[in-house]
Amino acid sequence: MRIEQLEAFLLVSETGSFQQAAKKCGVTQSTVSRQIQALETELDAPLLHRSAQAKLTVAGEALLPKARRMCQDWRQATRDIADLMAGKQPELCIAAIQSTCSHLLPPVLQQFCQSHPHVQLRVTALGSDRSLKVLRDGLVDVAIVMDNERLTTSPDMSVQPLYEEPVEVLMAADHPLTQFEQVPWAALAEYPQVVFKDGYGMQRLVQAQFERSGGELHAALELNTLDAFRGVVRQGQLTALLPQSALTEGQPDPTLAIRPTEAPTLSRRVVLVTTRDRLVIPIIRDFCQLVMERGACFLPPQSAAQLLSVEPF
């Protein structure tokens, strides 16, 4: 069953004439006849009495309201998709890890809103695993997450690197580990850690690093907000390993101290992920390009130039 067959059927039922229906369709009368015959063959029922004036059969009467509805739905669908491809998408949904919500995205969101005032932006801070899940489920259009090849290997995914940053130690200003300019992993293993909840890429990254260094991670507390990390750490012996961008607000705080680790240093890679079919939609493509440009600001000049020389979209 094809939409032009239903449209021909509707025009014949409205005009009562194959000739008039052909004129409205801009085709020959024989073309309309073939479309109606094909529809009758597929339904295995006559739809029209072919007399001086074409009239609906019982089967035609049953088909008529459904054909109208199907054609209306099709016309609406074509309008909606045309609007989407013309950049008239009503909203854009983003899932992102917390640190990018606070330092990477604000200027991007401002610029995007100025360029696309008709688009409603919806940004949700989630862990990397959850962000990728809601992207795969079609609940968001773009995810900005820690790189995890295990979760982004699907051929329908588009993964673009944004930047890589070191992971450093956050502790109270009077913590014993402040004696080190670079904190040894062996010394860090002697103190309990505050870690991100399960499902956050940082937890896996920290756990793996402790295992490689031969120490044991003593996770005393799981949290999922940066404010909570700072509030807990400043109280005493707990320490936390956090990416550099997540430590920006802690740097001027006299009650907190931040130290790099000794080699091997730990770093995390932040990527932008969407699906390839979404990249053909202008609104999503524009947003991704703005994020890529902003991400280049966090890279060394040579790496930034290489990133922006690529045309990923």
PDB file of C-alpha atoms in Angstrom:
ATOM      1  CA  MET A   1       0.000   0.000   0.000  1.00  0.00           C
ATOM      2  CA  ARG A   2       1.466   3.328  -1.079  1.00  0.00           C
ATOM      3  CA  ILE A   3       0.471   6.822  -0.030  1.00  0.00           C
ATOM      4  CA  GLU A   4      -0.201   7.948  -3.630  1.00  0.00           C
ATOM      5  CA  GLN A   5      -2.683   5.095  -3.991  1.00  0.00           C
ATOM      6  CA  LEU A   6      -4.582   6.276  -0.927  1.00  0.00           C
ATOM      7  CA  GLU A   7      -4.478   9.867  -2.153  1.00  0.00           C
ATOM      8  CA  ALA A   8      -5.866   8.807  -5.522  1.00  0.00           C
ATOM      9  CA  PHE A   9      -8.622   6.863  -3.785  1.00  0.00           C
ATOM     10  CA  LEU A  10      -9.529   9.907  -1.670  1.00  0.00           C
ATOM     11  CA  LEU A  11      -9.675  12.215  -4.683  1.00  0.00           C
ATOM     12  CA  VAL A  12     -11.905   9.829  -6.639  1.00  0.00           C
ATOM     13  CA  SER A  13     -14.210   9.446  -3.622  1.00  0.00           C
ATOM     14  CA  GLU A  14     -14.399  13.235  -3.230  1.00  0.00           C
ATOM     15  CA  THR A  15     -14.896  14.144  -6.901  1.00  0.00           C
ATOM     16  CA  GLY A  16     -16.785  11.019  -8.011  1.00  0.00           C
ATOM     17  CA  SER A  17     -14.657  11.064 -11.166  1.00  0.00           C
ATOM     18  CA  PHE A  18     -11.409   9.403 -12.233  1.00  0.00           C
ATOM     19  CA  GLN A  19     -10.864  12.226 -14.709  1.00  0.00           C
ATOM     20  CA  GLN A  20     -11.257  14.985 -12.117  1.00  0.00           C
ATOM     21  CA  ALA A  21      -9.041  13.101  -9.669  1.00  0.00           C
ATOM     22  CA  ALA A  22      -6.337  12.794 -12.346  1.00  0.00           C
ATOM     23  CA  LYS A  23      -6.454  16.557 -12.985  1.00  0.00           C
ATOM     24  CA  LYS A  24      -6.033  17.316  -9.281  1.00  0.00           C
ATOM     25  CA  CYS A  25      -3.160  14.838  -9.011  1.00  0.00           C
ATOM     26  CA  GLY A  26      -1.479  16.137 -12.148  1.00  0.00           C
ATOM     27  CA  VAL A  27      -1.342  12.655 -13.702  1.00  0.00           C
ATOM     28  CA  THR A  28      -3.207  10.779 -16.406  1.00  0.00           C
ATOM     29  CA  GLN A  29      -6.568   9.129 -15.824  1.00  0.00           C
ATOM     30  CA  SER A  30      -5.034   5.719 -16.560  1.00  0.00           C
ATOM     31  CA  THR A  31      -2.460   6.305 -13.789  1.00  0.00           C
ATOM     32  CA  VAL A  32      -5.239   6.934 -11.283  1.00  0.00           C
ATOM     33  CA  SER A  33      -7.052   3.810 -12.478  1.00  0.00           C
ATOM     34  CA  ARG A  34      -3.915   1.704 -12.017  1.00  0.00           C
ATOM     35  CA  GLN A  35      -3.377   3.094  -8.492  1.00  0.00           C
ATOM     36  CA  ILE A  36      -6.938   2.265  -7.467  1.00  0.00           C
ATOM     37  CA  GLN A  37      -6.718  -1.200  -9.032  1.00  0.00           C
ATOM     38  CA  ALA A  38      -3.459  -1.909  -7.211  1.00  0.00           C
ATOM     39  CA  LEU A  39      -5.084  -0.859  -3.940  1.00  0.00           C
ATOM     40  CA  GLU A  40      -8.085  -3.098  -4.594  1.00  0.00           C
ATOM     41  CA  THR A  41      -5.796  -6.017  -5.460  1.00  0.00           C
ATOM     42  CA  GLU A  42      -3.841  -5.574  -2.234  1.00  0.00           C
ATOM     43  CA  LEU A  43      -7.009  -5.333  -0.128  1.00  0.00           C
ATOM     44  CA  ASP A  44      -8.733  -8.077  -2.171  1.00  0.00           C
ATOM     45  CA  ALA A  45     -11.934  -6.035  -2.320  1.00  0.00           C
ATOM     46  CA  PRO A  46     -13.580  -3.597  -4.774  1.00  0.00           C
ATOM     47  CA  LEU A  47     -13.513  -0.022  -3.469  1.00  0.00           C
ATOM     48  CA  LEU A  48     -15.547   1.826  -6.125  1.00  0.00           C
ATOM     49  CA  HIS A  49     -18.591   1.268  -8.280  1.00  0.00           C
ATOM     50  CA  ARG A  50     -17.384   2.257 -11.755  1.00  0.00           C
ATOM     51  CA  SER A  51     -20.386   3.952 -13.343  1.00  0.00           C
ATOM     52  CA  ALA A  52     -21.108   7.423 -14.685  1.00  0.00           C
ATOM     53  CA  GLN A  53     -20.146   8.659 -11.244  1.00  0.00           C
ATOM     54  CA  ALA A  54     -17.715   6.650  -9.153  1.00  0.00           C
ATOM     55  CA  LYS A  55     -19.286   5.689  -5.835  1.00  0.00           C
ATOM     56  CA  LEU A  56     -17.823   3.914  -2.829  1.00  0.00           C
ATOM     57  CA  THR A  57     -18.525   0.264  -2.203  1.00  0.00           C
ATOM     58  CA  VAL A  58     -19.017  -1.066   1.330  1.00  0.00           C
ATOM     59  CA  ALA A  59     -15.278  -1.784   1.470  1.00  0.00           C
ATOM     60  CA  GLY A  60     -14.568   1.719   0.151  1.00  0.00           C
ATOM     61  CA  GLU A  61     -16.741   3.238   2.874  1.00  0.00           C
ATOM     62  CA  ALA A  62     -14.789   1.275   5.492  1.00  0.00           C
ATOM     63  CA  LEU A  63     -11.464   2.418   4.060  1.00  0.00           C
ATOM     64  CA  LEU A  64     -12.381   6.092   3.616  1.00  0.00           C
ATOM     65  CA  PRO A  65     -11.890   7.446   7.207  1.00  0.00           C
ATOM     66  CA  LYS A  66      -8.750   5.394   7.704  1.00  0.00           C
ATOM     67  CA  ALA A  67      -7.302   6.581   4.384  1.00  0.00           C
ATOM     68  CA  ARG A  68      -7.988  10.181   5.380  1.00  0.00           C
ATOM     69  CA  ARG A  69      -6.242   9.666   8.694  1.00  0.00           C
ATOM     70  CA  MET A  70      -3.237   7.936   7.123  1.00  0.00           C
ATOM     71  CA  CYS A  71      -2.817  10.694   4.541  1.00  0.00           C
ATOM     72  CA  GLN A  72      -3.162  13.395   7.186  1.00  0.00           C
ATOM     73  CA  ASP A  73      -0.552  11.655   9.353  1.00  0.00           C
ATOM     74  CA  TRP A  74       1.775  11.340   6.384  1.00  0.00           C
ATOM     75  CA  ARG A  75       1.445  15.017   5.464  1.00  0.00           C
ATOM     76  CA  GLN A  76       2.098  16.000   9.076  1.00  0.00           C
ATOM     77  CA  ALA A  77       5.119  13.695   9.234  1.00  0.00           C
ATOM     78  CA  THR A  78       6.608  15.197   6.074  1.00  0.00           C
ATOM     79  CA  ARG A  79       6.089  18.720   7.460  1.00  0.00           C
ATOM     80  CA  ASP A  80       7.680  17.784  10.787  1.00  0.00           C
ATOM     81  CA  ILE A  81      10.722  16.220   9.138  1.00  0.00           C
ATOM     82  CA  ALA A  82      11.098  19.134   6.748  1.00  0.00           C
ATOM     83  CA  ASP A  83      11.051  21.517   9.731  1.00  0.00           C
ATOM     84  CA  LEU A  84      13.602  19.358  11.542  1.00  0.00           C
ATOM     85  CA  MET A  85      15.982  19.343   8.585  1.00  0.00           C
ATOM     86  CA  ALA A  86      15.470  23.097   8.145  1.00  0.00           C
ATOM     87  CA  GLY A  87      16.703  23.745  11.688  1.00  0.00           C
ATOM     88  CA  LYS A  88      13.288  24.201  13.301  1.00  0.00           C
ATOM     89  CA  GLN A  89      13.800  21.605  16.043  1.00  0.00           C
ATOM     90  CA  PRO A  90      11.834  22.840  19.115  1.00  0.00           C
ATOM     91  CA  GLU A  91      14.234  21.534  21.774  1.00  0.00           C
ATOM     92  CA  LEU A  92      17.713  20.108  22.253  1.00  0.00           C
ATOM     93  CA  CYS A  93      18.488  17.736  25.132  1.00  0.00           C
ATOM     94  CA  ILE A  94      22.000  17.342  26.529  1.00  0.00           C
ATOM     95  CA  ALA A  95      23.398  14.968  29.160  1.00  0.00           C
ATOM     96  CA  ALA A  96      26.819  15.848  30.556  1.00  0.00           C
ATOM     97  CA  ILE A  97      29.157  15.045  33.415  1.00  0.00           C
ATOM     98  CA  GLN A  98      29.099  17.647  36.180  1.00  0.00           C
ATOM     99  CA  SER A  99      32.445  19.306  35.623  1.00  0.00           C
ATOM    100  CA  THR A 100      31.597  20.118  32.006  1.00  0.00           C
ATOM    101  CA  CYS A 101      28.280  21.611  33.108  1.00  0.00           C
ATOM    102  CA  SER A 102      30.164  24.098  35.269  1.00  0.00           C
ATOM    103  CA  HIS A 103      33.130  25.072  33.070  1.00  0.00           C
ATOM    104  CA  LEU A 104      32.775  23.866  29.463  1.00  0.00           C
ATOM    105  CA  LEU A 105      29.096  24.327  28.693  1.00  0.00           C
ATOM    106  CA  PRO A 106      28.088  27.781  30.090  1.00  0.00           C
ATOM    107  CA  PRO A 107      29.650  29.861  27.263  1.00  0.00           C
ATOM    108  CA  VAL A 108      28.482  27.290  24.712  1.00  0.00           C
ATOM    109  CA  LEU A 109      24.913  27.469  25.995  1.00  0.00           C
ATOM    110  CA  GLN A 110      24.929  31.253  25.946  1.00  0.00           C
ATOM    111  CA  GLN A 111      26.222  31.398  22.382  1.00  0.00           C
ATOM    112  CA  PHE A 112      23.815  28.716  21.209  1.00  0.00           C
ATOM    113  CA  CYS A 113      20.810  30.466  22.785  1.00  0.00           C
ATOM    114  CA  GLN A 114      21.758  33.700  21.054  1.00  0.00           C
ATOM    115  CA  SER A 115      22.064  31.956  17.695  1.00  0.00           C
ATOM    116  CA  HIS A 116      18.959  29.778  18.116  1.00  0.00           C
ATOM    117  CA  PRO A 117      16.492  31.629  20.367  1.00  0.00           C
ATOM    118  CA  HIS A 118      13.593  29.399  19.255  1.00  0.00           C
ATOM    119  CA  VAL A 119      15.214  26.215  20.613  1.00  0.00           C
ATOM    120  CA  GLN A 120      14.529  25.095  24.187  1.00  0.00           C
ATOM    121  CA  LEU A 121      17.743  23.719  25.708  1.00  0.00           C
ATOM    122  CA  ARG A 122      17.520  21.006  28.356  1.00  0.00           C
ATOM    123  CA  VAL A 123      20.763  20.095  30.136  1.00  0.00           C
ATOM    124  CA  THR A 124      21.010  17.308  32.719  1.00  0.00           C
ATOM    125  CA  ALA A 125      24.104  16.510  34.804  1.00  0.00           C
ATOM    126  CA  LEU A 126      24.623  12.739  34.901  1.00  0.00           C
ATOM    127  CA  GLY A 127      27.448  10.253  35.220  1.00  0.00           C
ATOM    128  CA  SER A 128      29.087   9.012  32.029  1.00  0.00           C
ATOM    129  CA  ASP A 129      27.360   5.612  32.015  1.00  0.00           C
ATOM    130  CA  ARG A 130      23.916   7.079  32.576  1.00  0.00           C
ATOM    131  CA  SER A 131      24.505   9.827  29.997  1.00  0.00           C
ATOM    132  CA  LEU A 132      25.361   7.261  27.345  1.00  0.00           C
ATOM    133  CA  LYS A 133      22.359   5.123  28.260  1.00  0.00           C
ATOM    134  CA  VAL A 134      19.860   7.963  27.846  1.00  0.00           C
ATOM    135  CA  LEU A 135      21.558   8.832  24.547  1.00  0.00           C
ATOM    136  CA  ARG A 136      21.149   5.259  23.297  1.00  0.00           C
ATOM    137  CA  ASP A 137      17.532   5.283  24.512  1.00  0.00           C
ATOM    138  CA  GLY A 138      16.828   8.427  22.481  1.00  0.00           C
ATOM    139  CA  LEU A 139      16.080  10.602  25.521  1.00  0.00           C
ATOM    140  CA  VAL A 140      18.872  13.099  24.769  1.00  0.00           C
ATOM    141  CA  ASP A 141      20.570  14.271  21.579  1.00  0.00           C
ATOM    142  CA  VAL A 142      24.153  14.705  22.807  1.00  0.00           C
ATOM    143  CA  ALA A 143      26.246  13.311  25.677  1.00  0.00           C
ATOM    144  CA  ILE A 144      29.468  14.863  26.995  1.00  0.00           C
ATOM    145  CA  VAL A 145      31.232  12.196  29.000  1.00  0.00           C
ATOM    146  CA  MET A 146      34.461  10.524  30.000  1.00  0.00           C
ATOM    147  CA  ASP A 147      35.742   8.363  27.190  1.00  0.00           C
ATOM    148  CA  ASN A 148      34.727   4.728  27.540  1.00  0.00           C
ATOM    149  CA  GLU A 149      35.371   2.691  24.399  1.00  0.00           C
ATOM    150  CA  ARG A 150      33.432  -0.217  25.877  1.00  0.00           C
ATOM    151  CA  LEU A 151      30.232   1.845  25.706  1.00  0.00           C
ATOM    152  CA  THR A 152      30.799   3.780  22.469  1.00  0.00           C
ATOM    153  CA  THR A 153      31.973   1.161  19.969  1.00  0.00           C
ATOM    154  CA  SER A 154      28.623   0.895  18.200  1.00  0.00           C
ATOM    155  CA  PRO A 155      28.971   1.900  14.502  1.00  0.00           C
ATOM    156  CA  ASP A 156      26.014   4.270  14.796  1.00  0.00           C
ATOM    157  CA  MET A 157      27.844   6.363  17.427  1.00  0.00           C
ATOM    158  CA  SER A 158      29.918   9.446  16.628  1.00  0.00           C
ATOM    159  CA  VAL A 159      32.642  10.077  19.242  1.00  0.00           C
ATOM    160  CA  GLN A 160      34.733  13.249  19.094  1.00  0.00           C
ATOM    161  CA  PRO A 161      37.556  13.998  21.570  1.00  0.00           C
ATOM    162  CA  LEU A 162      37.263  17.307  23.415  1.00  0.00           C
ATOM    163  CA  TYR A 163      40.200  17.474  25.810  1.00  0.00           C
ATOM    164  CA  GLU A 164      42.317  15.509  28.259  1.00  0.00           C
ATOM    165  CA  GLU A 165      43.064  16.737  31.763  1.00  0.00           C
ATOM    166  CA  PRO A 166      45.072  15.567  34.796  1.00  0.00           C
ATOM    167  CA  VAL A 167      43.496  14.077  37.908  1.00  0.00           C
ATOM    168  CA  GLU A 168      44.722  15.610  41.170  1.00  0.00           C
ATOM    169  CA  VAL A 169      44.286  15.128  44.909  1.00  0.00           C
ATOM    170  CA  LEU A 170      41.801  17.248  46.872  1.00  0.00           C
ATOM    171  CA  MET A 171      42.298  17.350  50.657  1.00  0.00           C
ATOM    172  CA  ALA A 172      41.884  19.559  53.698  1.00  0.00           C
ATOM    173  CA  ALA A 173      44.429  22.359  54.057  1.00  0.00           C
ATOM    174  CA  ASP A 174      45.887  20.730  57.183  1.00  0.00           C
ATOM    175  CA  HIS A 175      45.931  17.164  55.829  1.00  0.00           C
ATOM    176  CA  PRO A 176      49.221  15.258  56.356  1.00  0.00           C
ATOM    177  CA  LEU A 177      49.547  14.699  52.594  1.00  0.00           C
ATOM    178  CA  THR A 178      50.013  18.440  52.019  1.00  0.00           C
ATOM    179  CA  GLN A 179      53.675  17.900  52.932  1.00  0.00           C
ATOM    180  CA  PHE A 180      54.184  16.448  49.442  1.00  0.00           C
ATOM    181  CA  GLU A 181      54.544  18.615  46.341  1.00  0.00           C
ATOM    182  CA  GLN A 182      53.523  15.507  44.405  1.00  0.00           C
ATOM    183  CA  VAL A 183      51.607  12.917  46.396  1.00  0.00           C
ATOM    184  CA  PRO A 184      52.989   9.347  46.137  1.00  0.00           C
ATOM    185  CA  TRP A 185      50.405   6.665  45.391  1.00  0.00           C
ATOM    186  CA  ALA A 186      51.658   4.594  48.293  1.00  0.00           C
ATOM    187  CA  ALA A 187      51.030   7.487  50.692  1.00  0.00           C
ATOM    188  CA  LEU A 188      47.619   8.186  49.170  1.00  0.00           C
ATOM    189  CA  ALA A 189      46.601   4.548  49.719  1.00  0.00           C
ATOM    190  CA  GLU A 190      47.019   5.022  53.480  1.00  0.00           C
ATOM    191  CA  TYR A 191      44.022   7.369  53.666  1.00  0.00           C
ATOM    192  CA  PRO A 192      40.321   6.746  52.987  1.00  0.00           C
ATOM    193  CA  GLN A 193      38.917   8.153  49.754  1.00  0.00           C
ATOM    194  CA  VAL A 194      35.734   9.902  48.742  1.00  0.00           C
ATOM    195  CA  VAL A 195      34.737   8.541  45.324  1.00  0.00           C
ATOM    196  CA  PHE A 196      32.010   9.046  42.766  1.00  0.00           C
ATOM    197  CA  LYS A 197      29.091   6.652  42.847  1.00  0.00           C
ATOM    198  CA  ASP A 198      29.011   3.506  40.756  1.00  0.00           C
ATOM    199  CA  GLY A 199      28.202   4.357  37.133  1.00  0.00           C
ATOM    200  CA  TYR A 200      30.558   7.343  37.080  1.00  0.00           C
ATOM    201  CA  GLY A 201      33.640   6.922  34.925  1.00  0.00           C
ATOM    202  CA  MET A 202      35.862   8.561  37.535  1.00  0.00           C
ATOM    203  CA  GLN A 203      35.257   5.732  39.989  1.00  0.00           C
ATOM    204  CA  ARG A 204      36.513   3.127  37.500  1.00  0.00           C
ATOM    205  CA  LEU A 205      39.468   5.304  36.542  1.00  0.00           C
ATOM    206  CA  VAL A 206      40.600   5.781  40.154  1.00  0.00           C
ATOM    207  CA  GLN A 207      40.051   2.126  41.041  1.00  0.00           C
ATOM    208  CA  ALA A 208      42.121   0.974  38.071  1.00  0.00           C
ATOM    209  CA  GLN A 209      44.952   3.350  38.948  1.00  0.00           C
ATOM    210  CA  PHE A 210      45.202   2.073  42.522  1.00  0.00           C
ATOM    211  CA  GLU A 211      45.325  -1.491  41.209  1.00  0.00           C
ATOM    212  CA  ARG A 212      48.117  -0.616  38.763  1.00  0.00           C
ATOM    213  CA  SER A 213      50.129   1.133  41.481  1.00  0.00           C
ATOM    214  CA  GLY A 214      49.922  -1.922  43.743  1.00  0.00           C
ATOM    215  CA  GLY A 215      47.839  -0.187  46.389  1.00  0.00           C
ATOM    216  CA  GLU A 216      44.275  -0.605  47.565  1.00  0.00           C
ATOM    217  CA  LEU A 217      41.514   1.947  47.242  1.00  0.00           C
ATOM    218  CA  HIS A 218      39.764   2.491  50.590  1.00  0.00           C
ATOM    219  CA  ALA A 219      36.468   4.021  49.460  1.00  0.00           C
ATOM    220  CA  ALA A 220      34.908   5.409  52.615  1.00  0.00           C
ATOM    221  CA  LEU A 221      32.141   7.421  50.977  1.00  0.00           C
ATOM    222  CA  GLU A 222      30.383   7.681  47.614  1.00  0.00           C
ATOM    223  CA  LEU A 223      29.052  11.034  46.384  1.00  0.00           C
ATOM    224  CA  ASN A 224      27.887  12.514  43.109  1.00  0.00           C
ATOM    225  CA  THR A 225      28.166  16.313  43.475  1.00  0.00           C
ATOM    226  CA  LEU A 226      31.307  18.445  43.525  1.00  0.00           C
ATOM    227  CA  ASP A 227      29.964  20.637  46.352  1.00  0.00           C
ATOM    228  CA  ALA A 228      29.578  17.525  48.481  1.00  0.00           C
ATOM    229  CA  PHE A 229      33.149  16.431  47.713  1.00  0.00           C
ATOM    230  CA  ARG A 230      34.526  19.780  48.864  1.00  0.00           C
ATOM    231  CA  GLY A 231      32.336  19.870  51.961  1.00  0.00           C
ATOM    232  CA  VAL A 232      33.320  16.376  53.107  1.00  0.00           C
ATOM    233  CA  VAL A 233      37.025  16.648  52.329  1.00  0.00           C
ATOM    234  CA  ARG A 234      37.535  19.883  54.231  1.00  0.00           C
ATOM    235  CA  GLN A 235      36.327  18.181  57.415  1.00  0.00           C
ATOM    236  CA  GLY A 236      39.378  15.967  58.012  1.00  0.00           C
ATOM    237  CA  GLN A 237      41.246  12.884  56.823  1.00  0.00           C
ATOM    238  CA  LEU A 238      39.308  11.991  53.671  1.00  0.00           C
ATOM    239  CA  THR A 239      40.884  12.738  50.304  1.00  0.00           C
ATOM    240  CA  ALA A 240      39.479  12.655  46.770  1.00  0.00           C
ATOM    241  CA  LEU A 241      40.957  12.228  43.308  1.00  0.00           C
ATOM    242  CA  LEU A 242      39.203  14.609  40.936  1.00  0.00           C
ATOM    243  CA  PRO A 243      39.845  15.959  37.436  1.00  0.00           C
ATOM    244  CA  GLN A 244      41.476  19.375  37.262  1.00  0.00           C
ATOM    245  CA  SER A 245      38.368  21.098  35.893  1.00  0.00           C
ATOM    246  CA  ALA A 246      36.360  19.870  38.902  1.00  0.00           C
ATOM    247  CA  LEU A 247      38.877  21.490  41.277  1.00  0.00           C
ATOM    248  CA  THR A 248      38.615  25.042  39.943  1.00  0.00           C
ATOM    249  CA  GLU A 249      36.278  26.276  42.673  1.00  0.00           C
ATOM    250  CA  GLY A 250      38.407  24.657  45.378  1.00  0.00           C
ATOM    251  CA  GLN A 251      41.610  26.475  44.417  1.00  0.00           C
ATOM    252  CA  PRO A 252      40.890  29.805  46.174  1.00  0.00           C
ATOM    253  CA  ASP A 253      39.421  28.067  49.259  1.00  0.00           C
ATOM    254  CA  PRO A 254      41.903  28.402  52.176  1.00  0.00           C
ATOM    255  CA  THR A 255      40.414  25.347  53.881  1.00  0.00           C
ATOM    256  CA  LEU A 256      41.312  23.079  50.951  1.00  0.00           C
ATOM    257  CA  ALA A 257      44.547  21.982  49.310  1.00  0.00           C
ATOM    258  CA  ILE A 258      45.167  20.505  45.858  1.00  0.00           C
ATOM    259  CA  ARG A 259      48.223  18.475  44.883  1.00  0.00           C
ATOM    260  CA  PRO A 260      49.256  16.522  41.763  1.00  0.00           C
ATOM    261  CA  THR A 261      50.258  12.903  42.145  1.00  0.00           C
ATOM    262  CA  GLU A 262      53.652  11.405  41.554  1.00  0.00           C
ATOM    263  CA  ALA A 263      54.196   9.429  38.389  1.00  0.00           C
ATOM    264  CA  PRO A 264      52.430   7.597  36.992  1.00  0.00           C
ATOM    265  CA  THR A 265      50.114  10.572  36.660  1.00  0.00           C
ATOM    266  CA  LEU A 266      46.435   9.965  36.036  1.00  0.00           C
ATOM    267  CA  SER A 267      44.349  11.764  33.424  1.00  0.00           C
ATOM    268  CA  ARG A 268      40.900  11.509  31.951  1.00  0.00           C
ATOM    269  CA  ARG A 269      39.687  12.090  28.409  1.00  0.00           C
ATOM    270  CA  VAL A 270      36.432  13.932  27.774  1.00  0.00           C
ATOM    271  CA  VAL A 271      34.509  13.253  24.566  1.00  0.00           C
ATOM    272  CA  LEU A 272      31.361  14.397  22.820  1.00  0.00           C
ATOM    273  CA  VAL A 273      29.066  11.558  21.782  1.00  0.00           C
ATOM    274  CA  THR A 274      25.982  11.550  19.607  1.00  0.00           C
ATOM    275  CA  THR A 275      24.506   9.254  16.982  1.00  0.00           C
ATOM    276  CA  ARG A 276      25.442   9.628  13.340  1.00  0.00           C
ATOM    277  CA  ASP A 277      21.855  10.133  12.230  1.00  0.00           C
ATOM    278  CA  ARG A 278      21.540  13.098  14.593  1.00  0.00           C
ATOM    279  CA  LEU A 279      24.528  14.845  13.016  1.00  0.00           C
ATOM    280  CA  VAL A 280      22.532  15.516   9.830  1.00  0.00           C
ATOM    281  CA  ILE A 281      20.098  17.657  11.859  1.00  0.00           C
ATOM    282  CA  PRO A 282      21.321  21.287  11.670  1.00  0.00           C
ATOM    283  CA  ILE A 283      20.526  22.252  15.260  1.00  0.00           C
ATOM    284  CA  ILE A 284      22.424  19.291  16.713  1.00  0.00           C
ATOM    285  CA  ARG A 285      25.328  19.755  14.304  1.00  0.00           C
ATOM    286  CA  ASP A 286      25.616  23.446  15.234  1.00  0.00           C
ATOM    287  CA  PHE A 287      25.632  22.652  18.947  1.00  0.00           C
ATOM    288  CA  CYS A 288      28.286  19.958  18.543  1.00  0.00           C
ATOM    289  CA  GLN A 289      30.484  22.334  16.564  1.00  0.00           C
ATOM    290  CA  LEU A 290      30.275  24.949  19.326  1.00  0.00           C
ATOM    291  CA  VAL A 291      31.241  22.347  21.930  1.00  0.00           C
ATOM    292  CA  MET A 292      34.185  21.222  19.793  1.00  0.00           C
ATOM    293  CA  GLU A 293      35.417  24.798  19.468  1.00  0.00           C
ATOM    294  CA  ARG A 294      35.117  25.352  23.204  1.00  0.00           C
ATOM    295  CA  GLY A 295      36.830  22.043  23.927  1.00  0.00           C
ATOM    296  CA  ALA A 296      39.816  23.186  21.891  1.00  0.00           C
ATOM    297  CA  CYS A 297      40.366  25.944  24.473  1.00  0.00           C
ATOM    298  CA  PHE A 298      41.312  23.280  27.033  1.00  0.00           C
ATOM    299  CA  LEU A 299      43.948  21.670  24.816  1.00  0.00           C
ATOM    300  CA  PRO A 300      47.570  22.687  24.199  1.00  0.00           C
ATOM    301  CA  PRO A 301      47.792  24.993  21.131  1.00  0.00           C
ATOM    302  CA  GLN A 302      49.166  22.299  18.808  1.00  0.00           C
ATOM    303  CA  SER A 303      46.533  19.748  19.816  1.00  0.00           C
ATOM    304  CA  ALA A 304      43.760  22.355  19.533  1.00  0.00           C
ATOM    305  CA  ALA A 305      44.860  23.233  16.005  1.00  0.00           C
ATOM    306  CA  GLN A 306      44.816  19.556  15.023  1.00  0.00           C
ATOM    307  CA  LEU A 307      41.360  19.064  16.526  1.00  0.00           C
ATOM    308  CA  LEU A 308      39.820  22.068  14.762  1.00  0.00           C
ATOM    309  CA  SER A 309      41.458  21.127  11.457  1.00  0.00           C
ATOM    310  CA  VAL A 310      39.279  18.002  11.415  1.00  0.00           C
ATOM    311  CA  GLU A 311      35.808  18.368   9.921  1.00  0.00           C
ATOM    312  CA  PRO A 312      33.882  15.807  12.012  1.00  0.00           C
ATOM    313  CA  PHE A 313      30.420  16.972  11.098  1.00  0.00           C
TER     314      PHE A 313
END
